XYZ file of C-alpha atoms in Angstrom:
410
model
C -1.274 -8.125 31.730
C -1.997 -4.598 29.737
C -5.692 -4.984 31.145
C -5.807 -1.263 30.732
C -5.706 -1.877 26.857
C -9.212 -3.611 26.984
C -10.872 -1.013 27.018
C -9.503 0.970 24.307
C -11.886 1.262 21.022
C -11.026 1.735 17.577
C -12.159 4.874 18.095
C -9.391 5.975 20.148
C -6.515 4.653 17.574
C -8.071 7.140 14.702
C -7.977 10.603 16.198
C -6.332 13.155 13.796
C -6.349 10.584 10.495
C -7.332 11.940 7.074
C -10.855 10.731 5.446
C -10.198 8.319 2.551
C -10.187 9.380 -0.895
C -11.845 7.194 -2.955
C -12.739 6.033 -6.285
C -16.295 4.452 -7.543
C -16.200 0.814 -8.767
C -17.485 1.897 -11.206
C -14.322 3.744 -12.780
C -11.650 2.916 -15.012
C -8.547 2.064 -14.836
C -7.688 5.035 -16.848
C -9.627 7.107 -14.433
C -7.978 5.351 -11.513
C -4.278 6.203 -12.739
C -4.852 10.047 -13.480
C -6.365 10.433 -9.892
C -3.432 8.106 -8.559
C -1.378 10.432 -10.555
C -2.635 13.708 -8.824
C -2.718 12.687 -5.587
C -0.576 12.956 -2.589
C -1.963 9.414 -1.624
C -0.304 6.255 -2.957
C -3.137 4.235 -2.544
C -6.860 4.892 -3.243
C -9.759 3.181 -1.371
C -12.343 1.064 -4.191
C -16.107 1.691 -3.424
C -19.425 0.213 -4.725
C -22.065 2.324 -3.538
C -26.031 2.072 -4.483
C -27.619 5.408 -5.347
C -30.843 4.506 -6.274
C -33.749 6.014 -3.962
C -35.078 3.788 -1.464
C -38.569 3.379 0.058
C -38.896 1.754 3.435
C -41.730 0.646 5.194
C -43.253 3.160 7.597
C -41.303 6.363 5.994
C -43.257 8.443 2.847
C -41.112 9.135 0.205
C -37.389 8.152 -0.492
C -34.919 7.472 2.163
C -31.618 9.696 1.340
C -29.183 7.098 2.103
C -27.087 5.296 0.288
C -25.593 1.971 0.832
C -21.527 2.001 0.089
C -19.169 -0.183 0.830
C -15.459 -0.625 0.437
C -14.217 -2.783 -2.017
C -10.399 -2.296 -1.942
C -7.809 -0.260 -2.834
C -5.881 0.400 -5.286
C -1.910 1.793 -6.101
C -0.088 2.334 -9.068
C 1.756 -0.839 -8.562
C -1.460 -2.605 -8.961
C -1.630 -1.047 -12.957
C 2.025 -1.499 -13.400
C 1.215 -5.420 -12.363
C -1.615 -5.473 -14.889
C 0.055 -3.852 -17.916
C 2.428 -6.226 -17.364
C 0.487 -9.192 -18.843
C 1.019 -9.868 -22.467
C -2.140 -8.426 -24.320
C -2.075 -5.361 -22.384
C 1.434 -4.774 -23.024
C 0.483 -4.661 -27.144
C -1.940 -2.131 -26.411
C -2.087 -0.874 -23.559
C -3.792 2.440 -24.115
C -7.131 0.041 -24.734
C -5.962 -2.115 -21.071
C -6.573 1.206 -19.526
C -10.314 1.777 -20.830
C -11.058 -1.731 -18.937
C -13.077 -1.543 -14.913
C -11.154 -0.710 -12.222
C -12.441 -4.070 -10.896
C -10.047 -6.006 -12.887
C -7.196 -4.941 -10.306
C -8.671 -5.869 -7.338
C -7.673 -9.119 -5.793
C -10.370 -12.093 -5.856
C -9.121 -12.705 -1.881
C -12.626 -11.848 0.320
C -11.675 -10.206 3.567
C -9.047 -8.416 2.864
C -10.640 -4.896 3.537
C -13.555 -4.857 6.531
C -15.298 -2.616 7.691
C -15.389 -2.129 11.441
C -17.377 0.631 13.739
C -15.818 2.853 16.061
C -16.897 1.139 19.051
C -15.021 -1.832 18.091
C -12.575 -2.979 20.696
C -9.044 -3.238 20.326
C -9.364 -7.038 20.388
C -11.804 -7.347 17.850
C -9.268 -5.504 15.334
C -6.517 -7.661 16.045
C -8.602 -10.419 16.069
C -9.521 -9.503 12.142
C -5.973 -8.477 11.103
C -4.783 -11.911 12.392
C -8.429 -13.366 9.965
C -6.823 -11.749 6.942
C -7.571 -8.409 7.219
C -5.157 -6.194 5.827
C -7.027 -2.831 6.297
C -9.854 -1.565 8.456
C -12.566 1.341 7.385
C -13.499 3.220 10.268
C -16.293 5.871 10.015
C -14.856 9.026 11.211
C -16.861 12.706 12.131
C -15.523 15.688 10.687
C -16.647 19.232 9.374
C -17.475 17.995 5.918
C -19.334 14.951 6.896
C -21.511 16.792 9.313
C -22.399 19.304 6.523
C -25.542 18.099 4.521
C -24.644 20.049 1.189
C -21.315 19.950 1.245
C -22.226 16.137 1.332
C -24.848 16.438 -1.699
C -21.750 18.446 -3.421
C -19.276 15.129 -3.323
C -22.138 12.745 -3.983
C -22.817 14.351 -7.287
C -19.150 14.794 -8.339
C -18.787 11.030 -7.897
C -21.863 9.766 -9.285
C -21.041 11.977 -12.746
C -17.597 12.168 -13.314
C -16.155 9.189 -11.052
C -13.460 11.765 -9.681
C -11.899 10.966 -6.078
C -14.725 11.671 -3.074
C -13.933 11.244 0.432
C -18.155 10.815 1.638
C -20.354 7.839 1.360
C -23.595 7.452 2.866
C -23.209 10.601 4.163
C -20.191 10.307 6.693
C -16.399 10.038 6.193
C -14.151 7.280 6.705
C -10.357 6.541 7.254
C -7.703 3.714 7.238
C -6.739 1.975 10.086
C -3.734 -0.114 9.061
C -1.090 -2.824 10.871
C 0.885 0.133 11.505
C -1.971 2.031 13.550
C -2.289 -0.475 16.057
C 1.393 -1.747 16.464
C 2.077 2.241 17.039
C -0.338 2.280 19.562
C 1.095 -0.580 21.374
C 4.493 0.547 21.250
C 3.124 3.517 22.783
C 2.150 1.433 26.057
C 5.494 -1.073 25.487
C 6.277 -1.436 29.129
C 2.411 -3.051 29.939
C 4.381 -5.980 28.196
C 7.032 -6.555 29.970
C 9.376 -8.279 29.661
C 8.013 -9.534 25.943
C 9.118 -6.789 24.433
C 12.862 -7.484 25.122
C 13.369 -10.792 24.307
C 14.412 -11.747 20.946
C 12.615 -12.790 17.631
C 13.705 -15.949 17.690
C 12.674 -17.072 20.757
C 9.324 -15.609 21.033
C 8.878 -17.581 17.583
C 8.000 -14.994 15.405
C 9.858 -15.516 12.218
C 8.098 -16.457 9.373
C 10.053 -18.504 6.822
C 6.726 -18.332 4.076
C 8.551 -15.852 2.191
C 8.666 -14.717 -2.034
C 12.080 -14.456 -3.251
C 13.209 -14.039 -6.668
C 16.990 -15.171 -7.868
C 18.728 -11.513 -8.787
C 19.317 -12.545 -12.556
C 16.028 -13.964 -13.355
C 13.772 -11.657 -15.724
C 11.762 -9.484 -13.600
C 8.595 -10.679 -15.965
C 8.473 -13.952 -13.775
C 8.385 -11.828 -10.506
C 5.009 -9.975 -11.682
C 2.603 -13.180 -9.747
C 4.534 -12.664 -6.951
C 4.711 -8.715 -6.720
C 0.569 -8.736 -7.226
C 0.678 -11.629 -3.903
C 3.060 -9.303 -2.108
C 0.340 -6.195 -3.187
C -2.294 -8.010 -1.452
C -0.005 -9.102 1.694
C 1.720 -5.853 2.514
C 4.847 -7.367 2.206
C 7.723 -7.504 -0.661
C 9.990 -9.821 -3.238
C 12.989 -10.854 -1.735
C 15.995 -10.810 -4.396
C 18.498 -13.188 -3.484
C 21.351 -14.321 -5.169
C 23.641 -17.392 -4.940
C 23.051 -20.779 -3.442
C 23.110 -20.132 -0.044
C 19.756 -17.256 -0.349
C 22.560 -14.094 -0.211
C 19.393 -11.142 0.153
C 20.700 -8.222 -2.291
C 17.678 -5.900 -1.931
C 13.548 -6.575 -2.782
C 10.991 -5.571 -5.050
C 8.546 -3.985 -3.230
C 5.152 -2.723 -4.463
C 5.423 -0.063 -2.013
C 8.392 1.656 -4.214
C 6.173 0.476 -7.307
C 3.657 2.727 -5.898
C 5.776 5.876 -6.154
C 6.624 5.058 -10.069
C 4.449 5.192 -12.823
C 2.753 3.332 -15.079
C 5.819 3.135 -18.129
C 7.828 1.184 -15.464
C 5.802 -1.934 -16.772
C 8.093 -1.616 -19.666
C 11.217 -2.097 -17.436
C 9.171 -5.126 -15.597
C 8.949 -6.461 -19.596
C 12.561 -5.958 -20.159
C 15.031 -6.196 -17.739
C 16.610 -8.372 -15.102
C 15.673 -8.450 -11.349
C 18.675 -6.808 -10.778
C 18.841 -4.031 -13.284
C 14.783 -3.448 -12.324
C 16.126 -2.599 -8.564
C 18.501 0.326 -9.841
C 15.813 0.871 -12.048
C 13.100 2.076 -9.921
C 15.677 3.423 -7.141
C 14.524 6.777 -5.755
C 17.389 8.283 -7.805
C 15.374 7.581 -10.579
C 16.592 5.281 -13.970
C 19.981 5.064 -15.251
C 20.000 6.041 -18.737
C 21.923 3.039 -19.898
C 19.053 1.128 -18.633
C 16.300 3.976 -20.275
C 18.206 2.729 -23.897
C 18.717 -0.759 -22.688
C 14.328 -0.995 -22.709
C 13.503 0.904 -25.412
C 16.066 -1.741 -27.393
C 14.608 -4.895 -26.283
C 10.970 -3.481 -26.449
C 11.625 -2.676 -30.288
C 13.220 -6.176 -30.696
C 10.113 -7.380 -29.405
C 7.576 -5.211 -31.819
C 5.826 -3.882 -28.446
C 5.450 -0.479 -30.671
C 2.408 0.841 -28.748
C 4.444 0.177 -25.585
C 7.411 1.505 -26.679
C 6.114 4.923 -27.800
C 4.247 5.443 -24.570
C 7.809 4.947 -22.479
C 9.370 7.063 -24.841
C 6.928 9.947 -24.036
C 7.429 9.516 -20.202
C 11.316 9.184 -20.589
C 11.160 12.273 -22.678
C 9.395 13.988 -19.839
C 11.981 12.970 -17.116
C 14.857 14.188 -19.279
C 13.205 17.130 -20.058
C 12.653 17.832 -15.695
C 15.842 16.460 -15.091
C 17.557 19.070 -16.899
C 15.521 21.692 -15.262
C 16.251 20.162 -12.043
C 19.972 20.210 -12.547
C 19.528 24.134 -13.620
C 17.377 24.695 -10.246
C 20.068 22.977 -8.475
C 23.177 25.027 -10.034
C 21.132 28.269 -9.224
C 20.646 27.788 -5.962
C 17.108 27.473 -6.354
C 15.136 24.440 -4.711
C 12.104 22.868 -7.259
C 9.285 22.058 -5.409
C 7.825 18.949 -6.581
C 4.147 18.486 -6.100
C 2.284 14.968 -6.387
C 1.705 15.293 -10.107
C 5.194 17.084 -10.637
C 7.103 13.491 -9.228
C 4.298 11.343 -10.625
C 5.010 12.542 -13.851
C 8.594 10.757 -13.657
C 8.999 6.942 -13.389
C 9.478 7.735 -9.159
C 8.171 9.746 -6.775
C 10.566 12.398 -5.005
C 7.593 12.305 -2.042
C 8.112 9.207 -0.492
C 12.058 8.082 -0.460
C 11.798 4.342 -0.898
C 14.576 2.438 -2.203
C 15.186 -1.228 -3.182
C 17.223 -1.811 -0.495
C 15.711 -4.211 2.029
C 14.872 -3.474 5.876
C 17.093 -6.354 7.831
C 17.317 -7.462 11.502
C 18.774 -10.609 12.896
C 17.299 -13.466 14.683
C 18.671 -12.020 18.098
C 17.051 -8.421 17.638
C 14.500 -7.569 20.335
C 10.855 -7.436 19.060
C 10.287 -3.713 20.279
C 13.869 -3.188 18.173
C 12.163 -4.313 14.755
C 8.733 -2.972 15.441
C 11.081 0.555 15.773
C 12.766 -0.661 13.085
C 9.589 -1.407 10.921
C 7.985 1.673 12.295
C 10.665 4.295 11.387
C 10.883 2.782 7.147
C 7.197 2.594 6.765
C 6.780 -1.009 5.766
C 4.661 -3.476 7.641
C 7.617 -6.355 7.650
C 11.239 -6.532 8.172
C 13.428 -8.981 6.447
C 15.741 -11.386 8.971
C 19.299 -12.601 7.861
C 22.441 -14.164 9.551
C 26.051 -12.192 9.462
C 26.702 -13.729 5.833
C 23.187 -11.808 4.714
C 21.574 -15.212 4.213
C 17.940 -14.454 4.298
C 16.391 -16.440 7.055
C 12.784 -14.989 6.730
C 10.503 -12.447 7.654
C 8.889 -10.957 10.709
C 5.852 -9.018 9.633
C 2.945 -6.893 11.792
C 0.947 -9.498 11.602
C 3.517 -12.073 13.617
C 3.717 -9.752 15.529
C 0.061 -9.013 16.403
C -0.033 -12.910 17.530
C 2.692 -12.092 20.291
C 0.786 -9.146 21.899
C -2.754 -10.890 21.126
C -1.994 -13.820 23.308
C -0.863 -11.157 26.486
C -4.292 -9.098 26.248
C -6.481 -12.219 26.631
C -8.613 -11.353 29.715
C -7.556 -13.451 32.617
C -10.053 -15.209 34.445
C -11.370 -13.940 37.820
C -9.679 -16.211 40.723
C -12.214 -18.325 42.480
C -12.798 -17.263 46.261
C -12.421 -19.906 48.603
């Protein structure tokens, strides 16, 4: 079944995708934000690269190559997480002069890198390893052009600003997503697997995070930083029977920035979901944090959310004056960053739901069409039941592309 698919290399799956921006190891997380900041990308790729000249036996003089690799990557949601913890929240203008290594997860395997040759199977066979994202070498104009190469190399190796080469070539992402949109593309090789329901095919997961709606959202900051690393989210639930009201996701975290660590500090699982709604905060809620973060003497903090809060008002209003003028505000990526959300990417705390008789090619749509890699399963009284992510379903079509065996002749 889908023997056609065999043959397919990774290759084929990243035609068209943009080269990675990156940051150097070697940065901080100070330097990490402001490029997060100015970006158009909610996540940066980590690398650790060796510049030192070479010598190799056989060659005279150096060899210009340099050995890089990728590390990670790295969101706003992952600073957020870290400001978060008690010492940093005193000061955290001195939290942000630490390495950017400190917000990478200790979890080996979670980035790999993978050639282009690599066939379709070996990919899955990674992503079901652990693998949450796969750098691919890719060719384009810049990478084939030996100065404009030199150019980038020097811009990262003295100022640690974003580059997109390393070793001399170009790389790019390829995600969960990638592949499961590629499959969906050739849906009917499966048949009839695609059409039968979640349940039966076994797919829900019931390993999920959840987080009671009125507990402080302090004691969901573990569980956001596991849900970083696993591409999936914080169910909020409420009740004794597991009611799901919405999630924290570090996907929506992404699109904030960094002052939303205050609201983390401060308020309620509940109140942090309105909070960090694409709308952008309430401003009961803005005077709500700034109270309790003066009760607690978290000064430092407390000035640095009053400067960003300041800002938003200040755009609001010029927003609402756009608006009653008939003129549209273009936001750019440091325009939207510059509030605690991001008008580029509409994400809300509301949580993507199926039901245990959905179809698998209905959630991978489903999945596909809100950008997350998971989507959340409840019964008719939105009790949460689980979760089916990529990943589960990765197994299904991994178990229909094993090569069959060649019959025997007699």
């Amino acid at each position: 079944m889908a023997v056609s698919l065999l043959a397919r290399e990774v290759s084929d799956l990243c035609l068209g995708k943009p080269a990675l921006r990156s940051l150097p190891l070697t940065a901080t997380v100070a330097e990490a934000l402001f490029a997060l900041k100015n970006s158009d990308d909610n996540f940066l790729s980590v690398w650790s690269c060796d510049h030192t000249p070479k010598t190799v036996t056989g060659f005279q003089g150096d060899v210009d190559e340099d050995e890089c690799i990728c590390v990670g990557k790295v969101s706003i949601a992952d600073v957020i997480c870290y400001l978060c913890q008690d010492d940093n929240l005193l000061s955290p203008s001195s939290a942000l002069k630490a390495p950017l290594s400190v917000l990478l997860p200790k979890i080996p395997g979670l980035v790999m890198h993978v050639e282009p040759s690599s066939s379709l199977l070996e990919v899955i066979d990674l992503i079901l390893q652990g693998a949450q994202n796969l750098v691919v070498p890719i060719k384009t104009r810049l990478s084939s052009s030996n100065s404009r190469r030199k150019q980038q190399q020097k811009l990262l190796v003295t100022t640690n600003s974003p580059t997109t080469i390393h070793g001399g070539r170009e790389f790019c992402w390829l995600t969960q997503e990638d592949i499961i949109r590629f499959l969906l593309s050739s849906i009917g090789l499966f048949s009839p697997i695609p059409a039968l329901s979640i349940d039966s095919l076994g797919i829900i997961s019931t390993d999920i995070i959840t987080t009671d709606y009125h507990s402080p959202a302090s004691s969901a900051v573990a569980a956001i930083s596991r849900c970083l690393a696993d591409q999936t989210s914080v169910a909020v639930v409420d009740g004794d029977e597991g009611i799901l009201i919405g999630e924290l996701s570090p996907l929506t975290l992404a699109c904030c920035d960094e002052t939303v660590a205050a609201a983390i500090t401060t308020l309620s699982c509940g109140d942090l979901m309105a909070y960090i709604d694409c709308g952008g905060p309430p401003e009961d809620l803005v005077r709500v944090v700034m109270a309790r973060l003066k009760q607690r003497d978290l000064e430092a903090m407390l000035q640095k959310f009053k400067n960003s809060t300041t800002s938003l008002v200040s755009l609001s209003s010029s927003s609402s004056s756009d608006e009653e003028s008939g003129t549209t505000l273009y936001r750019s990526g440091k325009y939207s960053r510059s509030m605690s959300y991001s008008a580029r990417m509409v994400r809300r705390a509301e949580a993507i739901v199926c039901h245990p008789k959905s179809s698998l090619v209905a959630v991978m749509i489903q999945a596909i069409a809100h950008r997350v890699n998971y989507v959340w399963v409840i019964e008719e009284n939105c009790s949460l039941v689980g979760i089916v992510t990529f990943c589960n379903m990765l197994k299904v079509f991994r178990e229909h592309l094993e090569p069959q065996p060649m019959a025997q002749k007699s």
